[in-house]
Short mmCIF file of C-alpha atoms in Angstrom, two decimals:
data_model
loop_
_atom_site.label_atom_id
_atom_site.label_comp_id
_atom_site.label_asym_id
_atom_site.label_seq_id
_atom_site.Cartn_x
_atom_site.Cartn_y
_atom_site.Cartn_z
CA UNK Z 5 -28.92 -151.17 88.17
CA UNK Z 6 -31.41 -148.69 87.27
CA UNK Z 7 -31.58 -145.68 89.64
CA UNK Z 8 -33.35 -141.89 90.89
CA UNK Z 9 -31.00 -140.22 88.61
CA UNK Z 10 -31.88 -142.70 85.58
CA UNK Z 11 -35.47 -142.12 86.13
CA UNK Z 12 -35.78 -138.17 86.74
CA UNK Z 13 -33.90 -138.31 83.24
CA UNK Z 14 -36.67 -139.90 81.50
CA UNK Z 15 -39.16 -138.22 83.22
CA UNK Z 16 -37.56 -135.26 82.83
CA UNK Z 17 -36.94 -136.41 78.92
CA UNK Z 18 -40.76 -137.03 78.97
CA UNK Z 19 -42.31 -133.75 79.71
CA UNK Z 20 -40.19 -131.51 77.15
CA UNK Z 21 -43.82 -131.45 74.96
CA UNK Z 22 -42.94 -134.48 72.21
CA UNK Z 23 -45.52 -136.71 70.92
CA UNK Z 24 -43.91 -139.73 69.73
CA UNK Z 25 -44.72 -143.65 69.25
CA UNK Z 26 -41.50 -144.20 68.87
CA UNK Z 27 -40.60 -143.27 72.48
CA UNK Z 28 -38.92 -147.12 73.93
CA UNK Z 29 -41.09 -148.76 76.66
CA UNK Z 30 -37.77 -148.18 78.49
CA UNK Z 31 -37.55 -144.24 78.43
CA UNK Z 32 -41.66 -145.04 79.27
CA UNK Z 33 -40.87 -146.90 82.23
CA UNK Z 34 -38.09 -145.03 83.43
CA UNK Z 35 -39.96 -141.68 83.67
CA UNK Z 36 -43.40 -143.51 84.77
CA UNK Z 37 -41.08 -145.07 87.53
CA UNK Z 38 -40.20 -141.61 88.25
CA UNK Z 39 -43.87 -140.03 88.99
CA UNK Z 40 -45.24 -143.67 90.46
CA UNK Z 41 -42.40 -143.29 93.23
CA UNK Z 42 -43.16 -139.32 93.35
CA UNK Z 43 -47.49 -140.02 94.20
CA UNK Z 44 -46.14 -142.34 96.62
CA UNK Z 45 -44.19 -140.78 98.15
CA UNK Z 46 -46.76 -137.53 98.36
CA UNK Z 47 -49.55 -139.97 98.66
CA UNK Z 48 -47.62 -141.34 101.82
CA UNK Z 49 -46.68 -139.01 103.49
CA UNK Z 50 -49.77 -137.03 102.52
CA UNK Z 51 -51.22 -140.05 105.29
CA UNK Z 52 -48.26 -139.87 107.71
CA UNK Z 53 -48.47 -143.66 108.33
CA UNK Z 54 -45.87 -145.88 108.51
CA UNK Z 55 -46.25 -149.15 106.41
CA UNK Z 56 -44.34 -152.36 105.56
CA UNK Z 57 -41.85 -153.09 102.86
CA UNK Z 58 -44.85 -155.10 100.78
CA UNK Z 59 -47.66 -153.21 100.96
CA UNK Z 60 -45.60 -150.03 99.53
CA UNK Z 61 -44.26 -151.89 96.57
CA UNK Z 62 -47.44 -153.17 96.23
CA UNK Z 63 -49.09 -148.95 96.26
CA UNK Z 64 -45.38 -148.72 94.10
CA UNK Z 65 -47.05 -150.99 91.35
CA UNK Z 66 -50.40 -149.82 91.03
CA UNK Z 67 -48.72 -145.76 90.92
CA UNK Z 68 -45.86 -147.32 87.99
CA UNK Z 69 -49.29 -148.98 86.75
CA UNK Z 70 -51.51 -145.90 86.35
CA UNK Z 71 -48.33 -143.90 85.30
CA UNK Z 72 -47.87 -145.58 82.08
CA UNK Z 73 -51.22 -145.55 81.12
CA UNK Z 74 -50.84 -141.48 81.42
CA UNK Z 75 -48.09 -141.21 79.25
CA UNK Z 76 -49.09 -143.88 77.37
CA UNK Z 77 -51.84 -142.03 75.97
CA UNK Z 78 -50.25 -138.67 75.82
CA UNK Z 79 -47.57 -139.80 73.96
CA UNK Z 80 -49.49 -142.10 71.73
CA UNK Z 81 -47.31 -145.25 72.36
CA UNK Z 82 -49.52 -148.53 70.93
CA UNK Z 83 -50.34 -151.47 73.59
CA UNK Z 84 -47.48 -153.64 72.53
CA UNK Z 85 -45.08 -150.97 74.66
CA UNK Z 86 -47.96 -150.66 77.23
CA UNK Z 87 -46.93 -153.70 78.61
CA UNK Z 88 -43.60 -154.12 78.93
CA UNK Z 89 -43.16 -150.66 79.82
CA UNK Z 90 -45.78 -151.25 82.79
CA UNK Z 91 -43.77 -154.69 83.13
CA UNK Z 92 -40.09 -152.51 83.25
CA UNK Z 93 -42.36 -149.25 85.84
CA UNK Z 94 -43.00 -152.09 88.40
CA UNK Z 95 -39.59 -153.17 88.12
CA UNK Z 96 -37.87 -150.07 88.50
CA UNK Z 97 -39.99 -149.09 90.89
CA UNK Z 98 -39.22 -151.60 93.29
CA UNK Z 99 -35.34 -150.95 92.91
CA UNK Z 100 -35.44 -146.90 93.86
CA UNK Z 101 -37.34 -148.55 96.33
CA UNK Z 102 -34.99 -150.64 97.83
CA UNK Z 103 -32.39 -148.58 97.19
CA UNK Z 104 -33.68 -146.24 98.97
CA UNK Z 105 -36.10 -147.32 101.81
CA UNK Z 106 -35.04 -151.21 101.65
CA UNK Z 107 -32.46 -151.23 104.43
CA UNK Z 108 -34.57 -149.96 107.23
CA UNK Z 109 -38.12 -152.19 109.06
CA UNK Z 110 -40.46 -151.06 107.03
CA UNK Z 111 -41.56 -147.54 104.92
CA UNK Z 112 -42.17 -144.35 107.40
CA UNK Z 113 -42.85 -140.94 106.44
CA UNK Z 114 -40.84 -139.45 108.66
CA UNK Z 115 -38.24 -140.92 106.83
CA UNK Z 116 -36.45 -138.70 104.67
CA UNK Z 117 -37.46 -138.24 101.22
CA UNK Z 118 -35.48 -138.96 98.36
CA UNK Z 119 -33.58 -136.01 97.25
CA UNK Z 120 -34.28 -136.15 93.25
CA UNK Z 121 -38.04 -134.91 94.05
CA UNK Z 122 -37.03 -131.56 96.05
CA UNK Z 123 -37.34 -129.61 92.84
CA UNK Z 124 -41.66 -131.84 91.38
#
């Protein structure tokens, strides 16, 4: 199963300044899922309100799609990879969400954030 460590590693690889059309959709999806989950955490913690798991996953899907688009533009990948990367990023963010918050009744910003975001 894909996790936070994998996502962080993919994200870091994509941030090294290289611009290659050959980046795999898996690498793009992994990096996008990390960035999307971080954006979701920042957004929800600034709002300060608990939300249902369903709503949280819908937000994550939106953040994941946006992050894939940003990475695709900056890295020069083609649109065919974009569709695959978006699908995979949404799946991976949902897996990460379930790993961290799945055992709880809802997402609550008072819960501890994933440790992988401490330096970002």
